[in-house]
PDB file of C-alpha atoms in Angstrom:
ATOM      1  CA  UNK A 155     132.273  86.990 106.760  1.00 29.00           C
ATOM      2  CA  UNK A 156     129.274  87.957 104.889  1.00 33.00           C
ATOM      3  CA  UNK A 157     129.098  84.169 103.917  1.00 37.00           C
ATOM      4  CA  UNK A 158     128.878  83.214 107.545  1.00 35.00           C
ATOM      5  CA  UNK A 159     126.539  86.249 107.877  1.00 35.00           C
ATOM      6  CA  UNK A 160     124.301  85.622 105.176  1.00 38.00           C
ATOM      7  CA  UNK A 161     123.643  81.928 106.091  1.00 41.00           C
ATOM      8  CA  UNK A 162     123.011  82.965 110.078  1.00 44.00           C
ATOM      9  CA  UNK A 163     120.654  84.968 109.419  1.00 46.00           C
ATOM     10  CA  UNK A 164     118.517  83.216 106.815  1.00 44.00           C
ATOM     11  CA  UNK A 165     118.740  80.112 109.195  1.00 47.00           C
ATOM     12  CA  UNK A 166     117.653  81.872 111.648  1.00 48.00           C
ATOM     13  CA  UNK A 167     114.706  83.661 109.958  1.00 47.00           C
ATOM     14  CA  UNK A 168     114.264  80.120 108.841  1.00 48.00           C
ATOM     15  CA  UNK A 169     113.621  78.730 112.453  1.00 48.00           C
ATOM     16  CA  UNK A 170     111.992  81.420 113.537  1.00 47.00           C
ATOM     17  CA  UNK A 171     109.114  81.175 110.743  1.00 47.00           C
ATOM     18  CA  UNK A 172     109.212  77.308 111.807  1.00 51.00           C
ATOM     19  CA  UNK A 173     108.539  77.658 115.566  1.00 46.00           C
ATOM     20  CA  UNK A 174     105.583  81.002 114.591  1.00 49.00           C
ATOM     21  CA  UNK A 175     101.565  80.433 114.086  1.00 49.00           C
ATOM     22  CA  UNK A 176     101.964  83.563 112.668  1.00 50.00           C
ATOM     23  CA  UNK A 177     104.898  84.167 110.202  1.00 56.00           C
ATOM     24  CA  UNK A 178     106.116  87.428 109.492  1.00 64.00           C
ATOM     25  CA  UNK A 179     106.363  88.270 105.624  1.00 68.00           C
ATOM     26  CA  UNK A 180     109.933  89.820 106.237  1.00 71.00           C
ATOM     27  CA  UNK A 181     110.931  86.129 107.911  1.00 68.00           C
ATOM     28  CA  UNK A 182     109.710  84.130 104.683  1.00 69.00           C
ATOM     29  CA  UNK A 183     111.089  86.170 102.049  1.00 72.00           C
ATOM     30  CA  UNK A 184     114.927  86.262 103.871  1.00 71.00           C
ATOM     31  CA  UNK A 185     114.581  82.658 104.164  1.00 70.00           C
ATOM     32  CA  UNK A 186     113.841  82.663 100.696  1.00 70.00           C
ATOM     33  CA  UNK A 187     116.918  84.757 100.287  1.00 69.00           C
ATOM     34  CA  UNK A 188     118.553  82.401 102.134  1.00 68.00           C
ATOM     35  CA  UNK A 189     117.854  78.695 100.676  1.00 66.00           C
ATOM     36  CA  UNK A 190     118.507  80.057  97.079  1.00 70.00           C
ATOM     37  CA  UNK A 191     122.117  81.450  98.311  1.00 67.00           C
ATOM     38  CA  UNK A 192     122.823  78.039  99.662  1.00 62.00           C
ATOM     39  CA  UNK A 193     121.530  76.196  96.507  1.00 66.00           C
ATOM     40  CA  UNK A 194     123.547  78.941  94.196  1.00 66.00           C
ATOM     41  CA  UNK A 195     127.013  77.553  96.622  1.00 59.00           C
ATOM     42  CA  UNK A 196     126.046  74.162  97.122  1.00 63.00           C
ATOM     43  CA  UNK A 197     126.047  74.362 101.007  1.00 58.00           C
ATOM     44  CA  UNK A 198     123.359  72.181 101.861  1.00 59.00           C
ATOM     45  CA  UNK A 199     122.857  68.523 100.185  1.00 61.00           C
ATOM     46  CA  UNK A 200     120.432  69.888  97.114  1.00 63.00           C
ATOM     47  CA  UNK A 201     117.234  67.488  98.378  1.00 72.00           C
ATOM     48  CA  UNK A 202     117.383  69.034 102.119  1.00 70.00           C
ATOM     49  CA  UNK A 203     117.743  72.663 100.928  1.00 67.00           C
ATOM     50  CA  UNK A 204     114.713  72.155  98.507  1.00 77.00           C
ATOM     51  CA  UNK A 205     112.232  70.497 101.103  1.00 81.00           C
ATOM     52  CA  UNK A 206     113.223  73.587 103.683  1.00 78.00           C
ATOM     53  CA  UNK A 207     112.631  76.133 100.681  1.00 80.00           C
ATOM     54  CA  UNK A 208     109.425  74.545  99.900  1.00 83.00           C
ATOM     55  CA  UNK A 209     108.585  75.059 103.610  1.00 82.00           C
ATOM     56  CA  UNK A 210     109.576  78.840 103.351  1.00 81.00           C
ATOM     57  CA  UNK A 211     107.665  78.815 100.050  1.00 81.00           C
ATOM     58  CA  UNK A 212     104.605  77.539 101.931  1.00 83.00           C
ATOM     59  CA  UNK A 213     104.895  79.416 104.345  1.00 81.00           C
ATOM     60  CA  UNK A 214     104.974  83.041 101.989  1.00 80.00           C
ATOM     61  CA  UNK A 215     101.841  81.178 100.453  1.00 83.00           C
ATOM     62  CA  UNK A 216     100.020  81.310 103.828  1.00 81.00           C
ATOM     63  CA  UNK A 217     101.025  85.059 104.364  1.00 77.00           C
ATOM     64  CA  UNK A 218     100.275  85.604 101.133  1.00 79.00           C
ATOM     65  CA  UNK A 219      96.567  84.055 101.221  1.00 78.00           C
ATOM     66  CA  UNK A 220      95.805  86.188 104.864  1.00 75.00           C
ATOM     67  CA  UNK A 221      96.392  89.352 102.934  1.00 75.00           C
ATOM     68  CA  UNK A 222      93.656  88.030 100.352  1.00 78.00           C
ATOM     69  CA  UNK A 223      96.106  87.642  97.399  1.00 80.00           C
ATOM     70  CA  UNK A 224      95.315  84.374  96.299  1.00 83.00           C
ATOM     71  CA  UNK A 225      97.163  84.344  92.950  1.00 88.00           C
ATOM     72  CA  UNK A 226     100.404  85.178  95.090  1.00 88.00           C
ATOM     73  CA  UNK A 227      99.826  82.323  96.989  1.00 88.00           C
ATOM     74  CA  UNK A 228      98.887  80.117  94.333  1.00 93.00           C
ATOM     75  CA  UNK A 229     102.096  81.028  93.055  1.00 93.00           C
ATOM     76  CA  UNK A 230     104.213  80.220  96.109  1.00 89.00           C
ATOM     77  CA  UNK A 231     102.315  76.812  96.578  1.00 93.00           C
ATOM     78  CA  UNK A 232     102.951  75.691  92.908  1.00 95.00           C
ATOM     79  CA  UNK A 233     106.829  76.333  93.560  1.00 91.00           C
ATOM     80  CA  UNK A 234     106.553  74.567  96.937  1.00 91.00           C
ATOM     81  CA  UNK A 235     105.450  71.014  94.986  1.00 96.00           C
ATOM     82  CA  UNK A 236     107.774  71.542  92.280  1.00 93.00           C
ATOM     83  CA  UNK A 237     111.052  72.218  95.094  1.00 90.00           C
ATOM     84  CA  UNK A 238     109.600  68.774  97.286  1.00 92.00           C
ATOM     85  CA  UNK A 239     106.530  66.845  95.194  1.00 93.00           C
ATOM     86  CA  UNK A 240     105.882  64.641  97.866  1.00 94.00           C
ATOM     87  CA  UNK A 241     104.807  67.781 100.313  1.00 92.00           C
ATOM     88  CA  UNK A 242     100.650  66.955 101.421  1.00 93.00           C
ATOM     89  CA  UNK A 243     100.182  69.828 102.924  1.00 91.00           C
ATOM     90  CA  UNK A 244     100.804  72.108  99.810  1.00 92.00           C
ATOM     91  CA  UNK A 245      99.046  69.712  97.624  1.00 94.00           C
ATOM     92  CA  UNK A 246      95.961  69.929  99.734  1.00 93.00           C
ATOM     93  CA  UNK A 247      96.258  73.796  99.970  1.00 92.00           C
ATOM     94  CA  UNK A 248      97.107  74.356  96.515  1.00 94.00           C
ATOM     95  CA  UNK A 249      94.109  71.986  95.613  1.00 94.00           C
ATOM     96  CA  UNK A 250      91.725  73.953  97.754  1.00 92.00           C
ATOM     97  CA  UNK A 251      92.678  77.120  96.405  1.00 91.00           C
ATOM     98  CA  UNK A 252      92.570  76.187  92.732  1.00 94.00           C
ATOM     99  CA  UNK A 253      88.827  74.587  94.049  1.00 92.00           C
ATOM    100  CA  UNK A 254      88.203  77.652  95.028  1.00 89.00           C
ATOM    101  CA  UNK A 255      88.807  79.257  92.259  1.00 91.00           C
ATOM    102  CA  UNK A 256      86.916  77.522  89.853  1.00 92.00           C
ATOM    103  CA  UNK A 257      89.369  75.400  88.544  1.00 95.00           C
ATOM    104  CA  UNK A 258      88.459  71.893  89.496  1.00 95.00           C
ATOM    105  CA  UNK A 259      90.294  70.007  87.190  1.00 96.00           C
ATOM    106  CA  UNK A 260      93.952  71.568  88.692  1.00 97.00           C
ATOM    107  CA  UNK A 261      92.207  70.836  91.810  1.00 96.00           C
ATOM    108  CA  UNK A 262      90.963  67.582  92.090  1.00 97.00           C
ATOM    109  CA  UNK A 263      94.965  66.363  90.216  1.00 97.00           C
ATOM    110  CA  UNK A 264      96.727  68.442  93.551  1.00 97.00           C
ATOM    111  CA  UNK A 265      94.081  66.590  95.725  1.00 95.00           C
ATOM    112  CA  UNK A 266      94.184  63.019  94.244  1.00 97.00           C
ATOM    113  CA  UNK A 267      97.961  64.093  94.505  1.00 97.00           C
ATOM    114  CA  UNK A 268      97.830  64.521  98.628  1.00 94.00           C
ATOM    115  CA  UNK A 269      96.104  61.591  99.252  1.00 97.00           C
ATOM    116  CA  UNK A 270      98.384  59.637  97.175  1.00 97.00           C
ATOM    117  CA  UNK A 271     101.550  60.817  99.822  1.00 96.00           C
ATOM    118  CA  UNK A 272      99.216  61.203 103.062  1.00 94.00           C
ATOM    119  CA  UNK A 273      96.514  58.361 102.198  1.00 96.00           C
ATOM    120  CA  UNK A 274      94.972  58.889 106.116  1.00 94.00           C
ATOM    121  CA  UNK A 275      94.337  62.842 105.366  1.00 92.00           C
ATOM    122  CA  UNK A 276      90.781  62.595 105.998  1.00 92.00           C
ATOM    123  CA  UNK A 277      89.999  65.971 105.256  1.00 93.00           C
ATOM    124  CA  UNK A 278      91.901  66.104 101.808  1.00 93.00           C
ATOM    125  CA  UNK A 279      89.624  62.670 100.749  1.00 94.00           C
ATOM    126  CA  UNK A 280      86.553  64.632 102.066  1.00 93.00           C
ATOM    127  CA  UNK A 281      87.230  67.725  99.798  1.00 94.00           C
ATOM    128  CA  UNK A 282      88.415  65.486  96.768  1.00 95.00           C
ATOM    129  CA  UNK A 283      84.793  63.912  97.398  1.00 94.00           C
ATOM    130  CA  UNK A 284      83.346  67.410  97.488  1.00 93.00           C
ATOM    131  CA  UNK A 285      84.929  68.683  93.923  1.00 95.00           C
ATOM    132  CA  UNK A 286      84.347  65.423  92.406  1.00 95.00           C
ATOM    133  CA  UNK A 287      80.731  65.682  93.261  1.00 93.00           C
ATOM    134  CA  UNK A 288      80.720  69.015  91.687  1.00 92.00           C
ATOM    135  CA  UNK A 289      81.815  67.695  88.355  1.00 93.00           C
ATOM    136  CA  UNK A 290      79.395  64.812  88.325  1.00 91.00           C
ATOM    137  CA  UNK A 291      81.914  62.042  89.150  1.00 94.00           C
ATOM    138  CA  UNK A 292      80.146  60.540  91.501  1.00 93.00           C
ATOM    139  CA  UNK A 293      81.814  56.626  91.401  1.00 94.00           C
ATOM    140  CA  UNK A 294      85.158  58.597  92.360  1.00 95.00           C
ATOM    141  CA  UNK A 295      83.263  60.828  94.166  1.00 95.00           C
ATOM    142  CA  UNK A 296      81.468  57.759  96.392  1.00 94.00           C
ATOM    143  CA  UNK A 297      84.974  56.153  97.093  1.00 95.00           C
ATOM    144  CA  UNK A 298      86.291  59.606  98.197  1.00 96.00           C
ATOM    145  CA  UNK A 299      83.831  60.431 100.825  1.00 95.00           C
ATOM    146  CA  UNK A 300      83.659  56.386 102.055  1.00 94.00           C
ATOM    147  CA  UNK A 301      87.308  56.518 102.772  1.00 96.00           C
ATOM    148  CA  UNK A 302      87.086  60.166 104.293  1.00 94.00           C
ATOM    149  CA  UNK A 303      84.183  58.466 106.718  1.00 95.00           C
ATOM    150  CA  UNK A 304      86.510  54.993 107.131  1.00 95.00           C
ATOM    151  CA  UNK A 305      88.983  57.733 108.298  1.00 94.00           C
ATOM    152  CA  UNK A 306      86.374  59.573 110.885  1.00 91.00           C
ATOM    153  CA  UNK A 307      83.780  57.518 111.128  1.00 93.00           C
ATOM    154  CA  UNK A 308      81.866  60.240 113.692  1.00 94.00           C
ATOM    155  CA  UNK A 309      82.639  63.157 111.659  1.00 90.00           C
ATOM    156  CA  UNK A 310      78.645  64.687 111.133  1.00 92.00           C
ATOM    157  CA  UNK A 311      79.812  66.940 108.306  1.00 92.00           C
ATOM    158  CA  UNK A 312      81.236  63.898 106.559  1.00 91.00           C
ATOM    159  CA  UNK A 313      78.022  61.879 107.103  1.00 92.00           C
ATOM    160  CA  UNK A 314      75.991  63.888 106.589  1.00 93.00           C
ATOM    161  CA  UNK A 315      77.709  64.899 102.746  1.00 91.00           C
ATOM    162  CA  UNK A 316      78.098  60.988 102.075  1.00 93.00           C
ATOM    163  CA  UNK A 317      74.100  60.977 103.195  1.00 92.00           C
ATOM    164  CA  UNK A 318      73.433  63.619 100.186  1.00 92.00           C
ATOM    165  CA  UNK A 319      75.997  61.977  97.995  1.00 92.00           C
ATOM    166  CA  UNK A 320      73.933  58.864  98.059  1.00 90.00           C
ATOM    167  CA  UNK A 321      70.906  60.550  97.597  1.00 90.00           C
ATOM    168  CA  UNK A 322      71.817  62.554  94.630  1.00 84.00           C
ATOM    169  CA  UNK A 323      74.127  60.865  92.769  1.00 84.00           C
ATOM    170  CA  UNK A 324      71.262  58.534  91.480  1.00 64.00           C
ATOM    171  CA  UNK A 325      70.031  61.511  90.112  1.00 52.00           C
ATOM    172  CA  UNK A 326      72.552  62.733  88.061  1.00 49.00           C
ATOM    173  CA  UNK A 327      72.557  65.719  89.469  1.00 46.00           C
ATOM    174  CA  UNK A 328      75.119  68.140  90.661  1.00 49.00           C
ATOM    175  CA  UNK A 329      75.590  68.430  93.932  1.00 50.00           C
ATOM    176  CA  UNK A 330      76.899  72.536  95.376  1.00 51.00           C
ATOM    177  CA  UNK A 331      78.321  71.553  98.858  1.00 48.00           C
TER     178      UNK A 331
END
């Protein structure tokens, strides 16, 4: 009973985090609770159970991230590419947020990482551009922001950072988006 109990519930925290904008915290974490009691029983194919852990793991990430505890969501994002590595959305996130937090090396790998699975995510090629540019890589940084405008050609923020791209990379100078 507490099998068939246990598994319910989790599922249906689990669907109920799926179908939300907003996901409760409380949701996540018994989903959590959930996938790792099917993994530790083997009642889900292994692959399947990972990909819908990573999704509860993402999904913590992005409560975790409202509340303005970024290393808490960092952490939740690194163990949602490591459960399903082919998963865009937490590469770009996880790339943004290590961006963000100075570390553009770990950034630019989890965003050369997303476009590599989702190669039409213009907005992922855009902010790959955008950290590139802030190291001084501007040939990689050039092909980044030309396929983000291939991708939305009528984007004006995307124009108009390939416009300063062009202009500065000449230069040698660093460009601070």
């Amino acid at each position: 009973a507490f099998v068939r109990y246990h598994t319910h519930e989790g599922r249906r925290s689990y669907y109920r985090m799926r179908g939300s904008e907003v996901v409760s915290e409380s949701d996540a974490i018994q989903a959590v609770n959930h996938f790792a009691f099917v993994e530790r029983w083997g009642l889900l194919p292994v692959e399947l159970n990972h990909r819908m852990l990573a999704e509860t793991h993402y999904a913590l990430a992005g409560a975790r991230f409202k509340q303005t505890r970024p290393r808490d969501a960092r952490e939740h994002l690194l163990e949602a590419v490591r459960l399903w590595p082919n998963y865009a959305a937490a590469e770009y996130d996880l790339g943004g947020l290590l961006i963000e937090a100075g570390d553009l090396a770990n950034g630019i790998h989890h965003l050369n990482r997303c476009v590599v699975i989702q190669p039409d995510f213009a907005d992922a090629h855009y902010n790959l551009a955008v950290a590139l540019a802030m190291m001084g890589r501007c040939p990689e940084a050039t092909q980044a922001i030309d396929r983000a405008t291939d991708l939305h050609p009528t984007d004006q923020q995307t124009i108009a950072f390939r416009g300063a791209l062009m202009a500065q990379c000449g230069s040698g100078l660093h460009l601070d988006p």
